[in-house]
Amino acid sequence: MRDQDPSSAGSDGRLSTREAAELLGVKPETVYAYVSRGQLSSRRSPGGRGSTFDTEEVEALARRNRREGAGRPGGPGGSGGELSVRTRLTLIDGDRYYFRGVDAVELAGRHTYEEVAEWLWTGRLRPGAAFVAPEASVAVARRAVAALPGHATPTDRLRVAAIAAATADPLRFDLSEDAVLGTARTLIPTLVAALPPAGGGQDDTGPVARRLWARLTGREADAARLRVLDTALALLVDHDLAASTIAVRVAASARAHPYAAVSAGLGVLEGPLHGAASGFAHELLLAVLDRGGATPVIADELRAGRRIPGLGHRIYPGEDPRAGALFALLEGIPHAAPALAAARDIVATAARHTPLHANVDLALAVLTASSGMPASAGETVFAVARTAGWIAHALEEYGERPLRMRPRGLYAGPRPPRPLPGPDAGGSPGHS
């Protein structure tokens, strides 16, 4: 039974429902939702005419909501703030970013992709960490990918491979930490193995970077280029709450298994403003190389009203640290010199119009364009790399209250009740 007289607090100084609601900035009904979700405790007021709440407990919840942007239970974002989720994985601070408190650029410069993934998952380094794909998972994933039409994108193939691999894992619903980590260590190499080889050979041994190289280009891999690819994978492991990562956490909040959570991330990644952005930068770079300079290419982009790909990042006021790290490595590769010069020409030319720094998409474009890879290769690198981060976020979310990633919609349609629509009220013919 709710308060009959919500205006007065209890004689012991506790808050009434109305006072708790005012302090939290929510409706009285929402206060009871907090109680039902275990975020607040209540006590019947003397006489049994309503509930009362501990003042310090309500104030603590109000502070936590303001800090997280959580204006109401069930949704991590408030009605006027940005989405905010507590995480121990990645911190972005100024022009640097950190994995579990360690500088991500330094970590990627000294450790392999597999070792960085292990650090993100467990907070422990495993020197020489290696990922092995089960033969059964690879076989079913390859059959599923082979059935796709020729125009399927790499992300299409990865998403299908993830779901196919799930069908080969009858224990996929075990969401314990050890089980999820086991899935992570086999899913990533399975995804790579499911991609068709770019050349004649099919290398399924060695580090992930070497195996992935054979799926991106028919050119021979040398140590310097493999190091750039491996570093790119390590740098792209995670980047806080990107759009695809939010999708993964929502899936994990509903207790979807890791394969399904990764599939949710891959679905969002394919958007032109996310993983596919590196492909546009690749095409821009080739156009600059073909026309001998960036000026006419940038002019065409601006004339068409298009945003210059590969430049600027909403998070970093300066250069994307991932781009800086990759450019530094690419400088040591002679065959990358023309593409690297073209990238710098793009930055300098665009700066006459708007001062934007290079982002990781442009750096990936230099790698892919100079290595004989297709424009879609950067998206593939991004997807394989980020799979490790998605699983790290899924692991975190499995440890939270289920279904907490459930914001409430702010309905803006006609107010009910409305009469039932008649046959002339619109809609498709034959469906009245």
Coordinates of C-alpha atoms in Angstrom, one line a residue:
M1 CA 0.0 0.0 0.0
R2 CA 1.4 3.4 -1.0
D3 CA 1.5 6.5 1.1
Q4 CA -1.9 8.0 2.0
D5 CA -0.1 11.2 3.3
P6 CA 3.2 11.4 1.4
S7 CA 3.8 15.0 2.5
S8 CA 5.1 14.2 6.0
A9 CA 8.3 12.2 7.0
G10 CA 8.3 9.8 9.8
S11 CA 8.9 11.0 13.3
D12 CA 12.3 9.3 13.3
G13 CA 13.5 11.7 10.6
R14 CA 13.0 9.2 7.7
L15 CA 11.8 10.3 4.4
S16 CA 8.3 9.8 3.0
T17 CA 7.8 8.5 -0.5
R18 CA 7.2 12.0 -1.9
E19 CA 10.3 13.4 -0.2
A20 CA 12.4 10.6 -1.5
A21 CA 11.0 11.1 -5.0
E22 CA 11.8 14.8 -4.8
L23 CA 15.4 14.2 -3.7
L24 CA 15.9 11.6 -6.5
G25 CA 14.2 13.7 -9.1
V26 CA 11.7 11.0 -10.1
K27 CA 8.1 10.2 -9.7
P28 CA 6.8 8.4 -6.5
E29 CA 6.1 5.3 -8.6
T30 CA 9.8 5.2 -9.6
V31 CA 10.8 5.1 -5.9
Y32 CA 8.9 1.8 -5.5
A33 CA 10.6 0.6 -8.7
Y34 CA 14.0 1.2 -7.0
V35 CA 12.8 -0.8 -4.0
S36 CA 11.6 -3.7 -6.1
R37 CA 15.0 -3.8 -7.8
G38 CA 16.9 -3.8 -4.5
Q39 CA 18.4 -0.3 -4.9
L40 CA 16.5 1.1 -2.0
S41 CA 15.1 -0.4 1.2
S42 CA 11.8 0.8 2.8
R43 CA 10.0 0.5 6.1
R44 CA 6.4 0.9 6.9
S45 CA 5.6 4.1 8.6
P46 CA 3.9 4.2 12.0
G47 CA 0.3 3.4 11.6
G48 CA 1.0 1.5 8.4
R49 CA -0.2 4.4 6.1
G50 CA 2.9 4.3 3.8
S51 CA 6.6 3.6 3.4
T52 CA 9.6 5.6 4.7
F53 CA 13.2 5.6 3.5
D54 CA 16.5 6.1 5.1
T55 CA 17.8 9.6 4.3
E56 CA 21.4 8.7 3.8
E57 CA 20.5 5.7 1.6
V58 CA 18.4 7.9 -0.7
E59 CA 21.0 10.6 -0.8
A60 CA 23.7 8.1 -1.8
L61 CA 21.4 6.7 -4.6
A62 CA 20.8 10.3 -5.8
R63 CA 24.6 10.9 -5.9
R64 CA 25.2 7.7 -7.8
N65 CA 22.4 8.5 -10.3
R66 CA 23.9 11.9 -11.0
R67 CA 27.4 10.4 -11.4
E68 CA 26.2 7.7 -13.8
G69 CA 23.5 9.7 -15.5
A70 CA 20.9 7.3 -14.4
G71 CA 17.8 9.3 -13.8
R72 CA 15.5 6.2 -13.4
P73 CA 16.0 2.5 -12.7
G74 CA 16.2 0.2 -15.6
G75 CA 18.1 2.6 -17.8
P76 CA 21.8 3.6 -17.4
G77 CA 21.1 7.0 -19.0
G78 CA 19.0 9.8 -17.6
S79 CA 16.5 11.8 -19.6
G80 CA 19.0 14.6 -20.2
G81 CA 22.5 13.0 -19.9
E82 CA 24.7 10.8 -21.9
L83 CA 24.8 7.0 -21.4
S84 CA 27.1 6.1 -18.5
V85 CA 28.2 2.6 -17.4
R86 CA 30.7 1.8 -14.7
T87 CA 33.6 -0.1 -16.2
R88 CA 37.1 -1.2 -15.2
L89 CA 38.3 -1.8 -18.7
T90 CA 39.2 1.4 -20.7
L91 CA 39.8 5.0 -19.6
I92 CA 40.1 7.8 -22.2
D93 CA 41.7 10.8 -20.8
G94 CA 42.8 13.8 -23.0
D95 CA 44.7 12.4 -25.9
R96 CA 45.6 9.1 -24.2
Y97 CA 43.7 5.9 -23.4
Y98 CA 44.4 3.2 -21.0
F99 CA 43.5 -0.5 -20.6
R100 CA 43.0 -1.4 -16.9
G101 CA 45.1 1.7 -16.0
V102 CA 48.0 0.9 -18.4
D103 CA 48.8 3.1 -21.3
A104 CA 47.2 1.3 -24.3
V105 CA 49.8 2.5 -26.9
E106 CA 52.7 1.4 -24.7
L107 CA 51.0 -1.9 -24.1
A108 CA 50.3 -2.6 -27.8
G109 CA 53.9 -1.6 -28.6
R110 CA 55.4 -4.2 -26.3
H111 CA 52.8 -7.0 -26.4
T112 CA 51.0 -9.1 -29.0
Y113 CA 47.3 -8.8 -29.7
E114 CA 46.7 -12.0 -27.8
E115 CA 48.6 -10.8 -24.7
V116 CA 46.7 -7.5 -24.7
A117 CA 43.4 -9.3 -25.0
E118 CA 44.3 -11.5 -22.0
W119 CA 45.2 -8.4 -20.0
L120 CA 41.8 -6.8 -20.9
W121 CA 39.9 -10.0 -20.0
T122 CA 41.7 -10.9 -16.7
G123 CA 44.0 -8.1 -15.6
R124 CA 46.9 -10.6 -16.0
L125 CA 49.5 -10.9 -18.7
R126 CA 50.1 -14.3 -20.3
P127 CA 53.4 -14.1 -22.2
G128 CA 53.2 -16.1 -25.3
A129 CA 49.4 -16.4 -25.2
A130 CA 48.1 -18.2 -28.2
F131 CA 44.5 -18.8 -29.4
V132 CA 43.5 -22.1 -31.0
A133 CA 40.3 -22.8 -33.0
P134 CA 38.5 -26.1 -32.5
E135 CA 38.3 -28.0 -35.8
A136 CA 34.6 -28.6 -35.4
S137 CA 33.9 -24.9 -35.0
V138 CA 36.0 -24.0 -38.0
A139 CA 34.4 -26.6 -40.2
V140 CA 30.8 -25.5 -39.5
A141 CA 31.8 -21.8 -39.7
R142 CA 33.5 -22.3 -43.1
R143 CA 30.5 -24.2 -44.5
A144 CA 28.1 -21.3 -43.4
V145 CA 30.4 -18.6 -44.8
A146 CA 30.9 -20.5 -48.1
A147 CA 27.1 -20.5 -48.6
L148 CA 27.0 -16.7 -48.7
P149 CA 26.7 -14.9 -52.0
G150 CA 29.9 -13.5 -53.5
H151 CA 29.0 -9.9 -52.7
A152 CA 28.8 -10.6 -48.9
T153 CA 30.9 -8.2 -46.9
P154 CA 33.6 -9.3 -44.5
T155 CA 31.4 -8.3 -41.6
D156 CA 28.6 -10.5 -43.1
R157 CA 31.0 -13.4 -43.1
L158 CA 32.2 -12.8 -39.6
R159 CA 28.6 -12.5 -38.2
V160 CA 27.5 -15.7 -39.9
A161 CA 30.7 -17.4 -38.7
A162 CA 30.0 -16.4 -35.1
I163 CA 26.5 -17.8 -35.2
A164 CA 27.6 -21.0 -36.9
A165 CA 30.3 -21.5 -34.3
A166 CA 27.7 -21.1 -31.6
T167 CA 25.7 -24.0 -33.0
A168 CA 28.9 -26.2 -32.6
D169 CA 29.1 -25.3 -28.9
P170 CA 26.4 -26.9 -26.9
L171 CA 27.8 -25.4 -23.7
R172 CA 27.6 -21.8 -25.0
F173 CA 25.0 -20.8 -22.3
D174 CA 27.5 -21.4 -19.5
L175 CA 28.2 -17.7 -18.6
S176 CA 30.8 -18.4 -15.8
E177 CA 34.0 -16.5 -16.2
D178 CA 36.2 -19.5 -17.1
A179 CA 33.7 -20.7 -19.7
V180 CA 33.4 -17.3 -21.4
L181 CA 37.2 -16.9 -21.5
G182 CA 37.4 -20.3 -23.1
T183 CA 34.9 -19.2 -25.7
A184 CA 36.9 -16.0 -26.3
R185 CA 40.1 -17.9 -26.9
T186 CA 38.5 -20.1 -29.5
L187 CA 36.0 -17.8 -31.2
I188 CA 38.5 -15.2 -32.4
P189 CA 40.7 -17.7 -34.3
T190 CA 37.5 -19.4 -35.6
L191 CA 36.3 -16.1 -37.1
V192 CA 39.6 -15.6 -38.8
A193 CA 39.8 -19.2 -40.1
A194 CA 36.3 -18.8 -41.5
L195 CA 37.3 -16.0 -43.8
P196 CA 38.3 -17.1 -47.3
P197 CA 42.1 -16.8 -48.0
A198 CA 43.1 -13.9 -50.2
G199 CA 45.9 -15.8 -52.0
G200 CA 46.5 -19.4 -52.8
G201 CA 47.5 -20.5 -49.3
Q202 CA 45.6 -20.8 -46.1
D203 CA 47.7 -20.2 -43.0
D204 CA 45.9 -21.4 -39.9
T205 CA 49.0 -21.5 -37.6
G206 CA 50.8 -18.9 -35.6
P207 CA 49.6 -15.6 -34.2
V208 CA 46.2 -14.1 -35.1
A209 CA 47.9 -11.4 -37.1
R210 CA 49.7 -13.8 -39.4
R211 CA 46.5 -15.8 -39.9
L212 CA 44.5 -12.7 -40.6
W213 CA 47.1 -11.4 -43.1
A214 CA 46.5 -14.4 -45.3
R215 CA 42.8 -13.4 -45.5
L216 CA 43.5 -9.8 -46.4
T217 CA 46.1 -9.9 -49.1
G218 CA 47.9 -12.3 -51.4
R219 CA 51.2 -10.6 -50.8
E220 CA 53.9 -12.2 -48.6
A221 CA 54.0 -11.1 -45.0
D222 CA 57.2 -9.7 -43.8
A223 CA 58.0 -9.1 -40.1
A224 CA 57.6 -5.3 -40.3
R225 CA 54.2 -5.4 -41.8
L226 CA 53.0 -8.2 -39.5
R227 CA 54.1 -6.0 -36.6
V228 CA 52.0 -3.1 -37.9
L229 CA 49.0 -5.4 -38.3
D230 CA 49.5 -7.0 -34.8
T231 CA 49.9 -3.6 -33.2
A232 CA 46.7 -2.3 -35.0
L233 CA 44.8 -5.3 -33.6
A234 CA 46.1 -4.6 -30.1
L235 CA 45.3 -0.9 -30.3
L236 CA 41.8 -1.5 -31.5
V237 CA 40.9 -4.2 -28.8
D238 CA 38.6 -1.7 -27.0
H239 CA 37.7 2.0 -26.9
D240 CA 35.3 2.5 -24.1
L241 CA 31.6 2.5 -24.9
A242 CA 31.5 2.7 -28.7
A243 CA 28.2 2.1 -30.3
S244 CA 28.9 -1.6 -31.0
T245 CA 30.1 -2.1 -27.5
I246 CA 26.8 -0.7 -26.1
A247 CA 25.0 -3.3 -28.3
V248 CA 27.1 -6.0 -26.8
R249 CA 26.5 -4.9 -23.2
V250 CA 22.7 -4.8 -23.9
A251 CA 22.8 -8.3 -25.2
A252 CA 24.9 -9.5 -22.3
S253 CA 22.6 -7.7 -19.9
A254 CA 19.8 -10.0 -21.3
R255 CA 22.2 -12.9 -20.7
A256 CA 22.8 -13.6 -24.3
H257 CA 25.7 -16.0 -24.7
P258 CA 29.1 -14.6 -25.9
Y259 CA 28.6 -15.6 -29.6
A260 CA 25.2 -13.8 -29.7
A261 CA 26.8 -10.8 -27.9
V262 CA 29.6 -10.6 -30.5
S263 CA 27.0 -10.9 -33.3
A264 CA 25.2 -7.9 -31.9
G265 CA 28.4 -5.9 -31.9
L266 CA 29.2 -7.0 -35.5
G267 CA 25.7 -5.8 -36.6
V268 CA 26.4 -2.3 -35.3
L269 CA 30.0 -2.3 -36.5
E270 CA 28.9 -2.5 -40.2
G271 CA 27.4 1.1 -40.0
P272 CA 29.2 3.7 -42.1
L273 CA 30.0 5.8 -39.1
H274 CA 31.7 3.0 -37.2
G275 CA 33.8 0.1 -38.5
A276 CA 33.2 0.8 -42.2
A277 CA 34.7 4.3 -41.9
S278 CA 38.2 3.0 -42.7
G279 CA 37.0 1.8 -46.1
F280 CA 36.1 5.3 -47.0
A281 CA 39.5 6.5 -45.9
H282 CA 41.1 3.8 -48.0
E283 CA 39.2 4.9 -51.1
L284 CA 40.1 8.5 -50.5
L285 CA 43.8 7.6 -50.1
L286 CA 43.8 5.7 -53.4
A287 CA 42.1 8.7 -55.1
V288 CA 44.9 11.0 -53.8
L289 CA 47.6 8.6 -55.1
D290 CA 45.9 8.3 -58.4
R291 CA 45.5 12.1 -58.9
G292 CA 48.9 13.0 -57.6
G293 CA 47.8 15.2 -54.7
A294 CA 45.1 15.8 -52.2
T295 CA 43.9 19.2 -53.3
P296 CA 41.6 18.2 -56.1
V297 CA 40.3 15.2 -54.2
I298 CA 39.5 17.2 -51.0
A299 CA 38.0 19.9 -53.2
D300 CA 35.6 17.3 -54.7
E301 CA 34.7 16.0 -51.3
L302 CA 33.9 19.5 -50.0
R303 CA 32.0 20.4 -53.1
A304 CA 29.8 17.4 -52.6
G305 CA 29.2 18.3 -49.0
R306 CA 30.8 15.2 -47.7
R307 CA 32.8 14.8 -44.5
I308 CA 36.5 14.1 -45.1
P309 CA 37.0 10.4 -44.0
G310 CA 40.0 9.6 -41.8
L311 CA 40.1 13.0 -40.0
G312 CA 38.9 14.1 -36.6
H313 CA 37.5 12.1 -33.6
R314 CA 34.8 13.2 -31.3
I315 CA 36.8 12.0 -28.3
Y316 CA 40.3 13.3 -29.0
P317 CA 41.0 17.0 -29.3
G318 CA 44.3 16.3 -30.9
E319 CA 45.6 13.4 -33.0
D320 CA 44.1 10.0 -32.3
P321 CA 46.8 8.2 -30.3
R322 CA 46.1 5.0 -32.3
A323 CA 46.9 6.8 -35.5
G324 CA 50.1 8.2 -34.2
A325 CA 51.4 4.8 -33.1
L326 CA 50.6 3.2 -36.4
F327 CA 52.1 6.0 -38.5
A328 CA 55.3 5.7 -36.5
L329 CA 55.5 2.0 -37.4
L330 CA 54.6 2.6 -41.0
E331 CA 57.5 5.0 -41.4
G332 CA 59.8 2.0 -41.1
I333 CA 58.2 0.3 -44.2
P334 CA 59.6 1.6 -47.5
H335 CA 56.7 0.3 -49.6
A336 CA 54.3 2.3 -47.3
A337 CA 56.0 5.7 -48.0
P338 CA 53.7 6.8 -50.9
A339 CA 50.5 6.1 -49.0
L340 CA 52.0 7.7 -45.9
A341 CA 52.8 10.8 -47.8
A342 CA 49.4 10.9 -49.3
A343 CA 47.8 10.6 -45.8
R344 CA 49.9 13.6 -44.6
D345 CA 48.9 15.5 -47.7
I346 CA 45.2 14.9 -46.9
V347 CA 45.7 16.2 -43.3
A348 CA 47.6 19.3 -44.5
T349 CA 45.2 20.1 -47.3
A350 CA 42.1 19.6 -45.2
A351 CA 43.6 21.8 -42.5
R352 CA 43.1 24.8 -44.8
H353 CA 39.4 24.3 -44.4
T354 CA 39.1 22.9 -40.9
P355 CA 42.0 21.9 -38.6
L356 CA 41.3 18.2 -38.0
H357 CA 43.9 15.6 -37.0
A358 CA 44.3 12.1 -38.4
N359 CA 42.3 9.3 -36.8
V360 CA 42.9 5.5 -36.8
D361 CA 40.8 5.0 -39.9
L362 CA 43.4 7.0 -42.0
A363 CA 46.3 5.0 -40.4
L364 CA 44.5 1.7 -41.2
A365 CA 44.0 3.0 -44.8
V366 CA 47.8 3.5 -45.2
L367 CA 48.4 -0.1 -44.0
T368 CA 45.7 -1.6 -46.2
A369 CA 46.4 0.5 -49.4
S370 CA 50.1 -0.1 -49.2
S371 CA 49.7 -3.8 -48.7
G372 CA 47.5 -4.6 -51.6
M373 CA 44.4 -5.1 -49.4
P374 CA 40.8 -4.3 -50.4
A375 CA 39.0 -1.2 -49.0
S376 CA 37.1 -3.5 -46.7
A377 CA 40.3 -4.8 -45.0
G378 CA 40.3 -2.1 -42.3
E379 CA 36.8 -3.1 -41.3
T380 CA 37.9 -6.7 -41.0
V381 CA 40.9 -5.7 -38.8
F382 CA 38.6 -3.6 -36.7
A383 CA 36.0 -6.4 -36.2
V384 CA 38.5 -9.1 -35.3
A385 CA 40.3 -6.8 -32.9
R386 CA 37.2 -5.5 -31.2
T387 CA 35.8 -9.0 -30.7
A388 CA 38.2 -9.3 -27.7
G389 CA 37.0 -6.1 -26.2
W390 CA 33.3 -7.0 -26.7
I391 CA 33.9 -10.2 -24.8
A392 CA 35.6 -8.2 -22.0
H393 CA 32.5 -6.0 -21.8
A394 CA 30.2 -9.0 -21.9
L395 CA 32.1 -10.5 -19.0
E396 CA 31.7 -7.3 -17.0
E397 CA 28.0 -7.2 -17.8
Y398 CA 27.4 -10.8 -16.8
G399 CA 28.5 -9.8 -13.3
E400 CA 25.9 -7.0 -13.1
R401 CA 22.2 -7.2 -12.3
P402 CA 20.3 -8.8 -15.3
L403 CA 18.4 -6.5 -17.7
R404 CA 19.7 -3.3 -16.2
M405 CA 20.4 -2.0 -19.7
R406 CA 16.8 -1.2 -20.1
P407 CA 16.0 2.5 -20.6
R408 CA 12.4 3.7 -20.7
G409 CA 11.1 5.4 -23.8
L410 CA 9.8 8.9 -23.6
Y411 CA 6.6 8.5 -25.5
A412 CA 5.9 11.5 -27.8
G413 CA 2.9 10.1 -29.8
P414 CA -0.8 10.9 -29.5
R415 CA -2.3 10.7 -26.0
P416 CA -4.5 7.7 -25.4
P417 CA -7.2 6.6 -25.4
R418 CA -8.0 6.9 -29.1
P419 CA -10.8 5.2 -31.0
L420 CA -9.9 2.1 -33.0
P421 CA -8.8 3.1 -36.5
G422 CA -11.3 2.7 -39.3
P423 CA -10.7 1.4 -42.8
D424 CA -9.8 4.8 -44.1
A425 CA -7.3 5.7 -41.3
G426 CA -4.3 4.8 -43.4
G427 CA -2.1 1.7 -43.7
S428 CA -1.6 -0.8 -46.5
P429 CA -4.5 -2.0 -48.6
G430 CA -6.0 -5.3 -47.4
H431 CA -4.7 -4.8 -43.9
S432 CA -7.5 -2.7 -42.4

